[in-house]
Tab-separated table of C-alpha atoms in Angstrom:
chain	number	residue	atom	x	y	z
A	926	MET	CA	82.051	37.545	136.297
A	927	PRO	CA	82.358	34.964	139.092
A	928	LEU	CA	79.908	32.094	139.530
A	929	LYS	CA	76.990	32.934	141.833
A	930	ALA	CA	75.928	29.317	142.333
A	931	THR	CA	77.944	26.148	142.747
A	932	GLU	CA	77.176	22.722	141.380
A	933	GLU	CA	75.813	21.812	144.821
A	934	ASP	CA	73.570	24.922	144.919
A	935	ILE	CA	72.146	24.154	141.488
A	936	MET	CA	71.627	20.432	141.991
A	937	GLY	CA	70.005	21.211	145.371
A	938	ALA	CA	67.595	23.619	143.656
A	939	ILE	CA	66.732	20.978	141.059
A	940	ALA	CA	66.114	18.373	143.783
A	941	ARG	CA	63.835	20.780	145.704
A	942	GLU	CA	61.970	22.444	142.867
A	943	PHE	CA	62.013	19.814	140.109
A	944	PRO	CA	62.128	16.436	141.916
A	945	GLN	CA	60.521	14.702	138.928
A	946	VAL	CA	63.810	15.064	136.988
A	947	ALA	CA	66.381	15.347	139.798
A	948	GLY	CA	67.996	11.975	139.078
A	949	ASP	CA	68.044	12.443	135.323
A	950	PHE	CA	70.872	14.979	135.114
A	951	SER	CA	74.345	15.506	136.523
A	952	ILE	CA	76.844	18.313	136.029
A	953	GLU	CA	80.121	17.177	134.466
A	954	ALA	CA	81.816	20.597	134.314
A	955	LEU	CA	80.806	24.100	135.368
A	956	ASP	CA	82.652	27.298	134.556
A	957	GLU	CA	81.855	30.935	133.890
A	958	GLY	CA	79.091	30.994	131.274
A	959	GLN	CA	79.420	27.341	130.309
A	960	VAL	CA	78.434	23.926	131.552
A	961	THR	CA	78.515	20.293	130.492
A	962	VAL	CA	75.462	18.332	131.648
A	963	ARG	CA	74.933	14.577	131.428
A	964	LEU	CA	71.570	12.967	130.767
A	965	ASN	CA	71.755	9.736	132.757
A	966	VAL	CA	69.822	7.737	130.168
A	967	GLN	CA	67.257	5.348	131.587
A	968	GLU	CA	64.466	3.260	130.061
A	969	LYS	CA	62.019	6.164	130.471
A	970	HIS	CA	64.137	8.284	128.071
A	971	LEU	CA	63.935	5.792	125.208
A	972	ARG	CA	61.563	5.648	122.293
A	973	PRO	CA	60.684	2.546	120.265
A	974	GLY	CA	63.864	1.291	118.614
A	975	GLY	CA	65.945	1.962	121.723
A	976	THR	CA	67.155	5.474	120.958
A	977	VAL	CA	66.813	8.508	123.216
A	978	SER	CA	63.536	10.328	122.562
A	979	GLY	CA	63.268	13.844	121.183
A	980	PRO	CA	61.570	15.183	124.333
A	981	SER	CA	64.434	13.823	126.454
A	982	ILE	CA	67.001	15.520	124.193
A	983	PHE	CA	65.010	18.769	124.382
A	984	GLY	CA	64.904	18.477	128.176
A	985	LEU	CA	68.680	18.042	128.327
A	986	ALA	CA	69.252	21.177	126.237
A	987	ASP	CA	66.755	23.156	128.320
A	988	VAL	CA	68.288	22.062	131.632
A	989	ALA	CA	71.803	22.850	130.364
A	990	VAL	CA	70.881	26.470	129.544
A	991	TRP	CA	68.998	26.787	132.838
A	992	ILE	CA	72.037	25.523	134.791
A	993	ALA	CA	74.446	27.816	132.919
A	994	THR	CA	72.142	30.764	133.640
A	995	MET	CA	71.642	29.872	137.313
A	996	SER	CA	75.385	29.534	137.809
A	997	MET	CA	75.770	33.174	136.777
A	998	ILE	CA	72.734	34.756	138.496
A	999	GLY	CA	72.163	32.392	141.431
A	1000	PRO	CA	69.292	29.909	141.753
A	1001	GLN	CA	66.136	31.680	140.556
A	1002	THR	CA	63.707	28.894	139.858
A	1003	MET	CA	61.138	31.204	138.274
A	1004	ALA	CA	63.373	31.805	135.236
A	1005	VAL	CA	61.559	30.326	132.242
A	1006	THR	CA	62.276	29.360	128.657
A	1007	THR	CA	60.900	31.972	126.258
A	1008	ASN	CA	62.313	30.646	122.986
A	1009	ALA	CA	63.777	27.350	121.831
A	1010	SER	CA	65.113	25.935	118.590
A	1011	LEU	CA	66.406	22.383	118.306
A	1012	ASP	CA	67.984	20.633	115.327
A	1013	PHE	CA	68.204	16.836	115.433
A	1014	MET	CA	71.245	15.905	113.337
A	1015	ARG	CA	71.779	12.178	113.868
A	1016	LYS	CA	70.507	9.267	115.906
A	1017	PRO	CA	72.050	9.024	119.390
A	1018	ALA	CA	74.154	5.932	120.079
A	1019	ALA	CA	72.168	3.131	121.692
A	1020	GLY	CA	72.820	2.561	125.383
A	1021	GLN	CA	74.888	5.739	125.851
A	1022	ASP	CA	74.310	8.757	128.069
A	1023	LEU	CA	74.061	12.113	126.336
A	1024	LEU	CA	76.276	15.111	127.099
A	1025	ALA	CA	75.186	18.696	126.522
A	1026	GLU	CA	77.894	21.316	126.130
A	1027	CYS	CA	76.310	24.706	126.725
A	1028	ARG	CA	77.716	28.202	126.565
A	1029	LEU	CA	75.881	31.402	127.268
A	1030	LEU	CA	76.035	33.837	124.363
A	1031	LYS	CA	74.308	36.663	126.220
A	1032	LEU	CA	73.469	37.279	129.836
A	1033	GLY	CA	71.490	40.454	130.399
A	1034	ARG	CA	69.181	41.754	133.121
A	1035	VAL	CA	66.084	40.082	131.680
A	1036	LEU	CA	67.275	37.546	129.100
A	1037	ALA	CA	69.895	34.827	128.807
A	1038	VAL	CA	70.685	33.208	125.460
A	1039	GLY	CA	72.526	29.897	125.234
A	1040	ASP	CA	73.844	27.574	122.565
A	1041	VAL	CA	74.017	23.811	123.181
A	1042	LEU	CA	75.673	20.944	121.346
A	1043	ILE	CA	74.554	17.463	122.405
A	1044	TYR	CA	76.694	14.355	121.947
A	1045	SER	CA	76.385	10.658	122.661
A	1046	ASP	CA	78.957	9.893	125.345
A	1047	GLY	CA	82.171	8.869	123.586
A	1048	SER	CA	81.161	10.254	120.165
A	1049	GLU	CA	82.621	13.311	118.443
A	1050	ALA	CA	79.725	14.100	116.110
A	1051	PRO	CA	76.843	16.016	117.701
A	1052	VAL	CA	73.400	14.437	117.676
A	1053	ALA	CA	71.585	17.751	118.194
A	1054	ARG	CA	72.094	21.508	118.405
A	1055	ALA	CA	69.884	23.881	120.356
A	1056	SER	CA	69.527	27.589	120.896
A	1057	MET	CA	67.466	28.705	123.890
A	1058	THR	CA	66.457	31.960	125.506
A	1059	TYR	CA	65.519	32.271	129.171
A	1060	SER	CA	63.561	35.090	130.782
A	1061	ILE	CA	65.116	36.139	134.075
A	1062	PRO	CA	62.629	37.305	136.724
A	1063	PRO	CA	63.043	40.861	138.014
A	1064	ALA	CA	65.011	41.278	141.228
A	1065	ARG	CA	62.834	41.661	144.300
């Protein structure tokens, strides 16, 4: 199945619809049913002790599944997360961006299910693993 949205389409939709996080993420790689997304770590993403906060890691996983889904169905900003599970496995490296490697496991008419592994940039061991389900709005 060919991509229905490019990196530019998706990042444009994020800038328009979610300006509060538009500068936080960038797409490193985009292919059919998979994406690598970078969290451009800034001070606002850190918790005491200098590590990336849990909510920031959750946001990265959520955005990665959203981007993978949008790339396959086209930008539909009303798609929403309906289920999420996140395992924190180790502390992210200090001062490093995070990379989320996402692949869609299922893309149906009404649901998309994705798996995400999150790494500190330059590290081989994942810091977190997520599974997320998105509800796709009905076609108009």
